[in-house]
């Protein structure tokens, strides 16, 4: 009888521990993303990676962005995270005036974006490479053989001689990469096809002529491209607009207002794809600039749901994402 009781107790404790560990595992599958606060690293430092660009390698997100710690003349920092919430500082990949001393010490290095070239196996950064009065209207390209290696300057200047400011990158499903920027004194958007090694610009297509768009971010769903962009109002937020096309170089739909008239006090930086076993979700990443100053600008993330020709663009104080299945849901508990 005693032996039977002992066996029963062991069995019961095994069952209970299995139940409790599966509960932990399943709740861990959902990550709560909360907006509005300054992002801090585990060591308590402010995450300085504004107007960020992202690259996912395995289950790790890498993020590059503007180090606005001293507000002006930003450097470019690299961070990594597995959940878009807990960020670890990797290194400063571009140091103003040090990485490329011949290009001057007081550049406004903005909107750095990260690419990986499968053919050359190099990590490539494109960014807006500006003078303090925004008169240079240049871009720059850096590359490294390791994500956390030494980034060397590859090129800087006006792409194909065209004045270029706010920028982003987009890699199509066939591996062709594009640099997209606000051109000719903020009048148009320029879609620049990059060379096979992603290190230079080889072709220009003008998009949205005279429509004064900046902060572009492109995502592809099936065969359709969607683009978010803002108007040009300095650091002040404005209406985010959506356009879609079946062809990157032509046929973009008229710009359509999405969300509220201030993009929930943000400006587009990226659209992330969360590909899972069940579905793919899309997360908008925007900058809440000068909140209250440039160094403390916030990075805001919320899910967007695309329909055939539009999208549901709605801010949330928080939401939950399942990186395994790709699903997102409203926050279940406060
Ligand atoms: C808005 C741009 O999107 C930012 O990247 C920055 O260039 C500011 N303008 C400067 O006013």
Short mmCIF file of N, CA and C and ligand atoms in Angstrom, two decimals, residues 110-111 134 166 214 234-235 267 289, ligand 1:
data_model
loop_
_atom_site.label_atom_id
_atom_site.label_comp_id
_atom_site.label_asym_id
_atom_site.label_seq_id
_atom_site.Cartn_x
_atom_site.Cartn_y
_atom_site.Cartn_z
N UNK A 110 21.65 59.72 -41.69
CA UNK A 110 20.26 59.40 -41.34
C UNK A 110 19.76 58.16 -42.07
N UNK A 111 18.77 57.52 -41.46
CA UNK A 111 18.02 56.43 -42.09
C UNK A 111 18.92 55.32 -42.64
N UNK A 134 21.41 70.35 -44.87
CA UNK A 134 20.65 69.47 -45.78
C UNK A 134 20.84 69.85 -47.25
N UNK A 166 15.80 61.63 -47.64
CA UNK A 166 15.24 60.49 -46.89
C UNK A 166 15.27 59.21 -47.72
N UNK A 214 8.29 61.54 -48.35
CA UNK A 214 9.53 61.04 -47.76
C UNK A 214 9.22 59.88 -46.83
N UNK A 234 9.61 68.17 -41.82
CA UNK A 234 10.70 68.17 -40.83
C UNK A 234 10.51 67.04 -39.83
N UNK A 235 10.56 67.40 -38.54
CA UNK A 235 10.41 66.39 -37.48
C UNK A 235 8.96 66.25 -37.04
N UNK A 267 6.48 58.55 -37.97
CA UNK A 267 6.86 58.65 -39.38
C UNK A 267 7.45 57.29 -39.79
N UNK A 289 9.35 61.15 -33.37
CA UNK A 289 10.49 62.06 -33.22
C UNK A 289 10.28 63.08 -32.11
C1 LIG B 1 12.28 64.30 -41.81
C2 LIG B 1 13.06 63.10 -42.19
O1 LIG B 1 12.22 62.02 -42.36
C3 LIG B 1 14.09 62.81 -41.14
O2 LIG B 1 14.79 61.65 -41.48
C4 LIG B 1 14.96 64.00 -41.04
O3 LIG B 1 15.66 64.17 -42.25
C5 LIG B 1 14.16 65.24 -40.74
N1 LIG B 1 13.13 65.42 -41.71
C6 LIG B 1 15.01 66.47 -40.71
O4 LIG B 1 14.21 67.61 -40.56
#
